[in-house]
Amino acid sequence: MTESGILARIHPLLTLARTLRHYENALAKANGDRFNLFEILRLQSDEASHSRMLAELLDPNGSHAQGAVFLKRFLVELQISDFDADSAKVMTEVSVSDGRMDIVLRDGQRREIVIENKIFAQLQNDQLGRYHRSKPAARLLFLTLDGRDPVDWATNSSYTKEFKQNFQSIGYDREILAWLSACRQEAATVPVVREAVTQYIHLIQQLTQQNTSAHMNEEIVKTATHDVETYEAYAALVNAQVEVRAAIVERLNSQLEGLAEKRGWTTTKRLQAKGEQWAGFFFTNEQASARNLRFGFEFDGDNYRNCWWGVAWLQNPGNPAMQAQLIKIFEQEANLGRARKPTDNAPLWDWMGNHRNWGDKEMAQVLQGELAA
């Protein structure tokens, strides 16, 4: 199919997607699907909160009062047969000699399942290897958004044959969503529990970029696979995703530079358009520059993940005495509540709340001019 032919097919596809999205938004407004307590309380980026939610559902003695039914569904989803759900106890933040385990399940025969939950944070040095050595007989589940293996999978000598026999990588995007859907079915006659699980499902769908409904997906699949020419047009759209996002991020650079210029600030770093790790946007002014400071935000993960905002050093190293004085001021006098402990890079910082991880929602806000504002 020629390039002009592909372009001619792309427009109807975009029109279909826009129409479906409009329908989805109208349906969500009517059903209240946009109302989500997890988002309102800004818990979507808090790994400890996710661990507590998962542990509560897994606990046969949890406040859901459904016994071991959710845990049994979890075991079936992960094909774990050597664990007794009815006698299980669930614990969070379990201290061991080599760290603190997010979730530990132990049955009446003292068989254990350990879940290490890493949504946004990075693994610490040999963290999984250390946990295995602390509990060598336990099944170790490594839970991430997309179920990827640890970054040091091919190089860490701790990942022995015995380790791999008890290890499994699982993802929120597949295993957890499938399990939560099963939990919702089990709780069909318990409205409060069912709706809580439903809201959590919506949150996970958002975090894993699966915001479209089954109906919308079905319509897109039906159209995209109608004939070869339409599929080629769909494939061209998918292949252009990185470039589309890059163009949107470049627009955000321009918006932020315009805001900085109006205020007499100097831009010191612009966003890299393709979501590279350590991409960010920073600016400074005469007063801040004299104190070796800049202001802005940065991603410590790739693909626009783990965004933090705050005050960073303009140059490293700066004047140590001045840095110590500024850190003291920020710690004692700024009164900024949840600000995190100073680092070598930033004397004052925090995760960017609802926008810690950027996806389609943030890209749409850039196009609307809302994110820069």
Short mmCIF file of C-alpha atoms in Angstrom, two decimals:
data_model
loop_
_atom_site.label_atom_id
_atom_site.label_comp_id
_atom_site.label_asym_id
_atom_site.label_seq_id
_atom_site.Cartn_x
_atom_site.Cartn_y
_atom_site.Cartn_z
CA MET A 1 0.00 0.00 0.00
CA THR A 2 1.35 3.41 -0.91
CA GLU A 3 2.11 6.12 1.65
CA SER A 4 -0.73 8.28 0.35
CA GLY A 5 -3.08 5.32 0.67
CA ILE A 6 -2.04 4.75 4.29
CA LEU A 7 -2.54 8.41 5.10
CA ALA A 8 -6.00 8.30 3.55
CA ARG A 9 -6.93 5.40 5.84
CA ILE A 10 -5.50 7.00 8.99
CA HIS A 11 -8.05 9.83 9.16
CA PRO A 12 -11.11 7.52 9.47
CA LEU A 13 -9.29 5.56 12.19
CA LEU A 14 -8.63 8.72 14.17
CA THR A 15 -12.22 9.82 13.69
CA LEU A 16 -13.43 6.45 15.02
CA ALA A 17 -11.14 6.64 18.05
CA ARG A 18 -12.26 10.20 18.82
CA THR A 19 -15.92 9.20 18.56
CA LEU A 20 -15.39 6.20 20.84
CA ARG A 21 -13.46 8.33 23.36
CA HIS A 22 -16.30 10.86 23.41
CA TYR A 23 -18.74 8.00 24.08
CA GLU A 24 -16.49 6.64 26.85
CA ASN A 25 -16.25 10.05 28.53
CA ALA A 26 -20.01 10.52 28.40
CA LEU A 27 -20.55 7.05 29.86
CA ALA A 28 -17.98 7.66 32.60
CA LYS A 29 -19.70 10.93 33.51
CA ALA A 30 -23.05 9.20 33.74
CA ASN A 31 -21.68 6.30 35.81
CA GLY A 32 -19.30 8.31 38.00
CA ASP A 33 -16.32 6.22 36.88
CA ARG A 34 -13.97 9.22 37.18
CA PHE A 35 -14.55 9.38 40.93
CA ASN A 36 -11.71 7.44 42.54
CA LEU A 37 -10.77 7.65 46.20
CA PHE A 38 -7.25 6.35 45.56
CA GLU A 39 -6.58 9.29 43.25
CA ILE A 40 -8.32 11.82 45.46
CA LEU A 41 -6.13 10.78 48.40
CA ARG A 42 -3.07 10.76 46.12
CA LEU A 43 -2.24 7.17 46.92
CA GLN A 44 -1.70 6.02 43.34
CA SER A 45 2.08 6.48 43.52
CA ASP A 46 2.54 5.26 47.09
CA GLU A 47 3.89 1.71 46.97
CA ALA A 48 3.20 1.14 50.66
CA SER A 49 -0.48 1.93 50.09
CA HIS A 50 -0.63 -0.52 47.19
CA SER A 51 0.97 -3.19 49.36
CA ARG A 52 -1.57 -2.60 52.11
CA MET A 53 -4.46 -2.83 49.63
CA LEU A 54 -3.17 -6.07 48.14
CA ALA A 55 -2.44 -7.55 51.57
CA GLU A 56 -5.94 -6.68 52.82
CA LEU A 57 -7.56 -8.47 49.89
CA LEU A 58 -5.24 -11.46 50.25
CA ASP A 59 -5.83 -11.79 53.99
CA PRO A 60 -8.46 -14.45 54.85
CA ASN A 61 -9.12 -12.43 58.00
CA GLY A 62 -9.32 -9.11 56.14
CA SER A 63 -12.07 -6.57 56.69
CA HIS A 64 -13.69 -7.66 53.40
CA ALA A 65 -15.12 -10.61 55.40
CA GLN A 66 -14.92 -12.92 52.38
CA GLY A 67 -12.57 -15.41 53.99
CA ALA A 68 -9.91 -16.97 51.81
CA VAL A 69 -11.80 -16.64 48.53
CA PHE A 70 -9.65 -13.79 47.19
CA LEU A 71 -6.42 -15.51 48.19
CA LYS A 72 -7.56 -18.72 46.51
CA ARG A 73 -8.21 -16.79 43.30
CA PHE A 74 -4.73 -15.30 43.57
CA LEU A 75 -3.15 -18.74 43.93
CA VAL A 76 -5.09 -20.02 40.92
CA GLU A 77 -4.05 -17.01 38.82
CA LEU A 78 -0.37 -17.62 39.62
CA GLN A 79 -0.70 -21.43 39.42
CA ILE A 80 0.51 -21.92 43.00
CA SER A 81 -0.79 -25.21 44.39
CA ASP A 82 1.45 -25.91 47.40
CA PHE A 83 -0.07 -23.34 49.76
CA ASP A 84 -3.07 -23.61 52.10
CA ALA A 85 -5.17 -20.47 51.75
CA ASP A 86 -7.58 -21.25 54.59
CA SER A 87 -4.83 -21.29 57.24
CA ALA A 88 -2.86 -18.36 55.82
CA LYS A 89 -1.78 -15.22 57.65
CA VAL A 90 -0.73 -12.07 55.81
CA MET A 91 1.84 -9.55 57.06
CA THR A 92 3.26 -6.33 55.62
CA GLU A 93 6.60 -4.58 56.13
CA VAL A 94 8.18 -7.70 57.62
CA SER A 95 11.66 -7.03 59.00
CA VAL A 96 14.35 -9.58 58.27
CA SER A 97 18.10 -9.44 58.78
CA ASP A 98 18.65 -8.17 55.24
CA GLY A 99 15.82 -5.70 54.82
CA ARG A 100 12.06 -5.26 55.02
CA MET A 101 9.71 -7.40 52.93
CA ASP A 102 6.59 -5.73 51.53
CA ILE A 103 4.13 -8.64 51.91
CA VAL A 104 4.62 -12.08 53.46
CA LEU A 105 1.98 -14.83 53.39
CA ARG A 106 2.45 -17.85 55.69
CA ASP A 107 0.16 -20.87 55.85
CA GLY A 108 -0.43 -23.31 58.71
CA GLN A 109 2.45 -25.50 57.55
CA ARG A 110 4.78 -22.46 57.62
CA ARG A 111 5.09 -22.36 53.85
CA GLU A 112 5.66 -18.77 52.75
CA ILE A 113 5.06 -16.47 49.80
CA VAL A 114 7.01 -13.21 49.71
CA ILE A 115 5.86 -10.34 47.47
CA GLU A 116 8.34 -7.57 46.67
CA ASN A 117 6.29 -4.68 45.31
CA LYS A 118 8.15 -2.27 43.01
CA ILE A 119 5.80 0.04 41.15
CA PHE A 120 8.15 2.98 40.68
CA ALA A 121 11.13 2.53 43.02
CA GLN A 122 14.26 0.70 41.94
CA LEU A 123 15.60 -2.48 43.51
CA GLN A 124 18.27 -1.98 46.12
CA ASN A 125 21.61 -3.70 45.73
CA ASP A 126 21.01 -7.47 45.53
CA GLN A 127 17.67 -6.98 47.29
CA LEU A 128 15.97 -10.07 45.88
CA GLY A 129 19.06 -12.20 46.47
CA ARG A 130 19.19 -11.07 50.09
CA TYR A 131 15.52 -11.90 50.60
CA HIS A 132 16.03 -15.35 49.15
CA ARG A 133 18.90 -15.99 51.51
CA SER A 134 16.71 -14.86 54.44
CA LYS A 135 13.86 -17.18 53.39
CA PRO A 136 15.35 -19.75 50.99
CA ALA A 137 12.23 -21.96 50.98
CA ALA A 138 9.76 -19.15 50.31
CA ARG A 139 8.23 -18.47 46.92
CA LEU A 140 9.43 -15.00 45.92
CA LEU A 141 7.15 -12.89 43.71
CA PHE A 142 8.60 -9.76 42.10
CA LEU A 143 5.68 -7.44 41.34
CA THR A 144 6.08 -4.51 38.92
CA LEU A 145 3.76 -2.58 36.65
CA ASP A 146 4.64 -4.65 33.58
CA GLY A 147 5.98 -7.90 35.07
CA ARG A 148 9.53 -7.38 33.88
CA ASP A 149 12.46 -9.35 35.29
CA PRO A 150 14.94 -7.56 37.59
CA VAL A 151 17.35 -5.29 35.71
CA ASP A 152 20.30 -7.37 36.97
CA TRP A 153 18.72 -10.67 35.96
CA ALA A 154 21.54 -11.63 33.61
CA THR A 155 24.43 -10.44 35.79
CA ASN A 156 23.59 -11.10 39.45
CA SER A 157 25.27 -14.25 40.70
CA SER A 158 22.71 -14.49 43.54
CA TYR A 159 20.12 -15.65 41.03
CA THR A 160 21.09 -19.28 41.34
CA LYS A 161 19.19 -22.32 40.10
CA GLU A 162 17.58 -22.67 43.53
CA PHE A 163 16.61 -18.99 43.50
CA LYS A 164 14.97 -19.24 40.07
CA GLN A 165 12.98 -22.31 41.11
CA ASN A 166 11.21 -20.24 43.77
CA PHE A 167 11.09 -16.94 41.86
CA GLN A 168 8.39 -15.45 39.64
CA SER A 169 8.03 -12.03 38.01
CA ILE A 170 4.42 -10.82 37.91
CA GLY A 171 2.79 -7.62 36.66
CA TYR A 172 -0.02 -5.32 37.67
CA ASP A 173 -0.87 -5.10 33.97
CA ARG A 174 -1.74 -8.80 33.61
CA GLU A 175 -1.72 -11.03 36.69
CA ILE A 176 -2.95 -8.45 39.20
CA LEU A 177 -5.64 -7.04 36.92
CA ALA A 178 -6.86 -10.55 36.08
CA TRP A 179 -6.93 -11.43 39.79
CA LEU A 180 -8.74 -8.22 40.74
CA SER A 181 -11.37 -8.90 38.08
CA ALA A 182 -11.90 -12.34 39.61
CA CYS A 183 -12.17 -10.75 43.06
CA ARG A 184 -14.82 -8.38 41.77
CA GLN A 185 -16.84 -11.31 40.48
CA GLU A 186 -16.56 -13.05 43.85
CA ALA A 187 -17.74 -9.86 45.59
CA ALA A 188 -20.68 -9.29 43.25
CA THR A 189 -23.18 -9.47 46.13
CA VAL A 190 -21.09 -7.33 48.51
CA PRO A 191 -21.46 -3.79 47.11
CA VAL A 192 -18.92 -1.95 49.29
CA VAL A 193 -16.16 -4.47 48.61
CA ARG A 194 -17.09 -4.77 44.94
CA GLU A 195 -16.93 -1.01 44.38
CA ALA A 196 -13.63 -0.68 46.26
CA VAL A 197 -12.11 -3.38 44.05
CA THR A 198 -13.60 -1.69 40.98
CA GLN A 199 -11.99 1.63 41.87
CA TYR A 200 -8.68 -0.12 42.44
CA ILE A 201 -8.99 -1.80 39.04
CA HIS A 202 -9.52 1.60 37.42
CA LEU A 203 -6.42 2.91 39.16
CA ILE A 204 -4.28 -0.02 37.98
CA GLN A 205 -5.62 0.39 34.45
CA GLN A 206 -4.55 4.01 34.55
CA LEU A 207 -1.09 3.21 35.92
CA THR A 208 -0.55 0.52 33.27
CA GLN A 209 -1.95 2.62 30.40
CA GLN A 210 -5.02 0.41 29.90
CA ASN A 211 -7.64 3.12 30.24
CA THR A 212 -9.89 2.08 27.38
CA SER A 213 -12.89 -0.13 28.06
CA ALA A 214 -13.43 -3.57 26.60
CA HIS A 215 -16.11 -2.15 24.29
CA MET A 216 -13.77 0.51 22.91
CA ASN A 217 -11.00 -2.05 22.39
CA GLU A 218 -13.40 -4.38 20.58
CA GLU A 219 -14.45 -1.64 18.17
CA ILE A 220 -10.87 -0.61 17.46
CA VAL A 221 -9.79 -4.24 16.92
CA LYS A 222 -12.74 -4.88 14.63
CA THR A 223 -11.91 -1.85 12.48
CA ALA A 224 -8.13 -2.28 12.48
CA THR A 225 -8.38 -5.92 11.36
CA HIS A 226 -11.08 -5.35 8.75
CA ASP A 227 -8.62 -5.51 5.86
CA VAL A 228 -4.90 -5.29 5.15
CA GLU A 229 -4.97 -1.62 4.17
CA THR A 230 -6.68 -0.53 7.38
CA TYR A 231 -4.29 -2.59 9.48
CA GLU A 232 -1.32 -0.97 7.74
CA ALA A 233 -2.77 2.44 8.60
CA TYR A 234 -3.27 1.34 12.23
CA ALA A 235 0.32 0.05 12.38
CA ALA A 236 1.58 3.38 11.07
CA LEU A 237 -0.25 5.14 13.91
CA VAL A 238 1.23 2.80 16.52
CA ASN A 239 4.74 3.16 15.10
CA ALA A 240 4.46 6.94 15.32
CA GLN A 241 3.62 6.91 19.04
CA VAL A 242 7.12 7.85 20.23
CA GLU A 243 7.36 10.71 17.75
CA VAL A 244 3.87 11.95 18.66
CA ARG A 245 4.77 12.06 22.35
CA ALA A 246 8.08 13.73 21.52
CA ALA A 247 6.23 16.48 19.66
CA ILE A 248 3.89 16.98 22.62
CA VAL A 249 6.79 17.16 25.08
CA GLU A 250 8.53 19.68 22.84
CA ARG A 251 5.36 21.76 23.02
CA LEU A 252 5.55 21.57 26.82
CA ASN A 253 9.16 22.80 26.64
CA SER A 254 7.95 25.83 24.71
CA GLN A 255 5.12 26.47 27.17
CA LEU A 256 7.46 26.28 30.17
CA GLU A 257 10.09 28.46 28.51
CA GLY A 258 7.40 31.05 27.84
CA LEU A 259 6.36 31.05 31.49
CA ALA A 260 9.98 31.33 32.62
CA GLU A 261 10.69 34.20 30.25
CA LYS A 262 7.68 36.19 31.50
CA ARG A 263 9.06 35.93 35.03
CA GLY A 264 12.62 36.76 34.09
CA TRP A 265 13.88 33.25 34.79
CA THR A 266 16.60 31.48 32.84
CA THR A 267 16.04 27.94 31.59
CA THR A 268 18.96 25.67 32.53
CA LYS A 269 17.62 22.31 31.32
CA ARG A 270 14.90 21.30 28.85
CA LEU A 271 12.95 18.06 28.68
CA GLN A 272 14.38 15.38 26.42
CA ALA A 273 11.56 14.59 24.08
CA LYS A 274 11.67 10.78 24.08
CA GLY A 275 11.42 10.15 27.82
CA GLU A 276 15.02 9.31 28.60
CA GLN A 277 16.01 8.74 32.22
CA TRP A 278 16.95 11.98 34.04
CA ALA A 279 14.97 14.07 31.56
CA GLY A 280 13.67 17.20 33.23
CA PHE A 281 13.04 20.93 33.08
CA PHE A 282 14.84 23.43 35.33
CA PHE A 283 15.15 27.19 35.55
CA THR A 284 16.86 29.68 37.83
CA ASN A 285 17.01 33.43 38.49
CA GLU A 286 19.64 35.84 39.73
CA GLN A 287 18.93 35.28 43.42
CA ALA A 288 18.74 31.49 43.16
CA SER A 289 21.80 31.27 40.91
CA ALA A 290 23.86 33.21 43.47
CA ARG A 291 23.02 30.43 45.94
CA ASN A 292 23.74 27.60 43.49
CA LEU A 293 20.04 26.72 43.18
CA ARG A 294 17.64 25.85 40.38
CA PHE A 295 13.96 24.87 40.40
CA GLY A 296 12.01 22.36 38.35
CA PHE A 297 11.22 18.68 37.92
CA GLU A 298 12.96 15.55 36.66
CA PHE A 299 12.28 11.86 35.92
CA ASP A 300 14.58 9.31 37.53
CA GLY A 301 13.12 6.55 35.33
CA ASP A 302 12.74 6.27 31.59
CA ASN A 303 9.47 6.70 29.66
CA TYR A 304 8.40 9.62 31.88
CA ARG A 305 8.40 7.59 35.11
CA ASN A 306 9.10 8.68 38.70
CA CYS A 307 8.82 12.42 38.37
CA TRP A 308 10.05 14.54 41.28
CA TRP A 309 9.85 18.31 41.69
CA GLY A 310 11.72 20.69 43.90
CA VAL A 311 14.91 22.65 44.44
CA ALA A 312 18.17 21.22 43.08
CA TRP A 313 21.74 22.39 43.06
CA LEU A 314 22.70 24.37 39.99
CA GLN A 315 26.21 22.96 40.01
CA ASN A 316 27.71 20.07 41.95
CA PRO A 317 29.67 20.44 44.05
CA GLY A 318 28.90 23.97 45.17
CA ASN A 319 30.01 25.80 48.28
CA PRO A 320 29.70 23.13 51.05
CA ALA A 321 29.10 25.70 53.80
CA MET A 322 26.37 27.42 51.78
CA GLN A 323 24.79 24.08 50.90
CA ALA A 324 24.69 23.03 54.56
CA GLN A 325 23.11 26.36 55.51
CA LEU A 326 20.46 26.11 52.81
CA ILE A 327 19.59 22.53 53.75
CA LYS A 328 19.18 23.64 57.36
CA ILE A 329 16.84 26.44 56.26
CA PHE A 330 14.76 24.07 54.12
CA GLU A 331 14.57 21.47 56.90
CA GLN A 332 13.73 23.82 59.77
CA GLU A 333 11.97 26.82 58.29
CA ALA A 334 10.37 25.88 54.98
CA ASN A 335 7.52 24.00 56.70
CA LEU A 336 6.71 22.11 53.50
CA GLY A 337 5.30 19.02 55.15
CA ARG A 338 5.97 15.95 53.05
CA ALA A 339 9.24 17.14 51.51
CA ARG A 340 11.75 14.32 51.38
CA LYS A 341 15.16 14.00 52.98
CA PRO A 342 17.79 16.10 51.14
CA THR A 343 19.97 14.29 48.62
CA ASP A 344 23.31 15.08 47.00
CA ASN A 345 21.35 16.54 44.09
CA ALA A 346 18.40 18.27 45.76
CA PRO A 347 18.08 19.97 49.16
CA LEU A 348 14.28 20.04 48.86
CA TRP A 349 12.19 17.67 46.77
CA ASP A 350 9.10 15.46 46.64
CA TRP A 351 7.37 13.12 44.21
CA MET A 352 5.02 14.92 41.84
CA GLY A 353 1.77 13.63 43.36
CA ASN A 354 -0.83 12.80 40.72
CA HIS A 355 1.70 13.34 37.93
CA ARG A 356 4.50 11.13 39.21
CA ASN A 357 4.23 9.00 36.09
CA TRP A 358 3.21 10.55 32.80
CA GLY A 359 0.91 8.87 30.35
CA ASP A 360 -1.90 9.76 27.97
CA LYS A 361 -3.63 11.91 30.60
CA GLU A 362 -0.61 14.17 30.96
CA MET A 363 -0.02 14.34 27.21
CA ALA A 364 -3.62 15.48 26.73
CA GLN A 365 -3.15 18.13 29.43
CA VAL A 366 -0.08 19.46 27.60
CA LEU A 367 -2.13 19.84 24.41
CA GLN A 368 -4.79 21.69 26.39
CA GLY A 369 -2.17 23.95 27.98
CA GLU A 370 -3.11 22.75 31.47
CA LEU A 371 0.03 20.94 32.62
CA ALA A 372 2.39 23.89 32.30
CA ALA A 373 -0.07 26.09 34.15
#
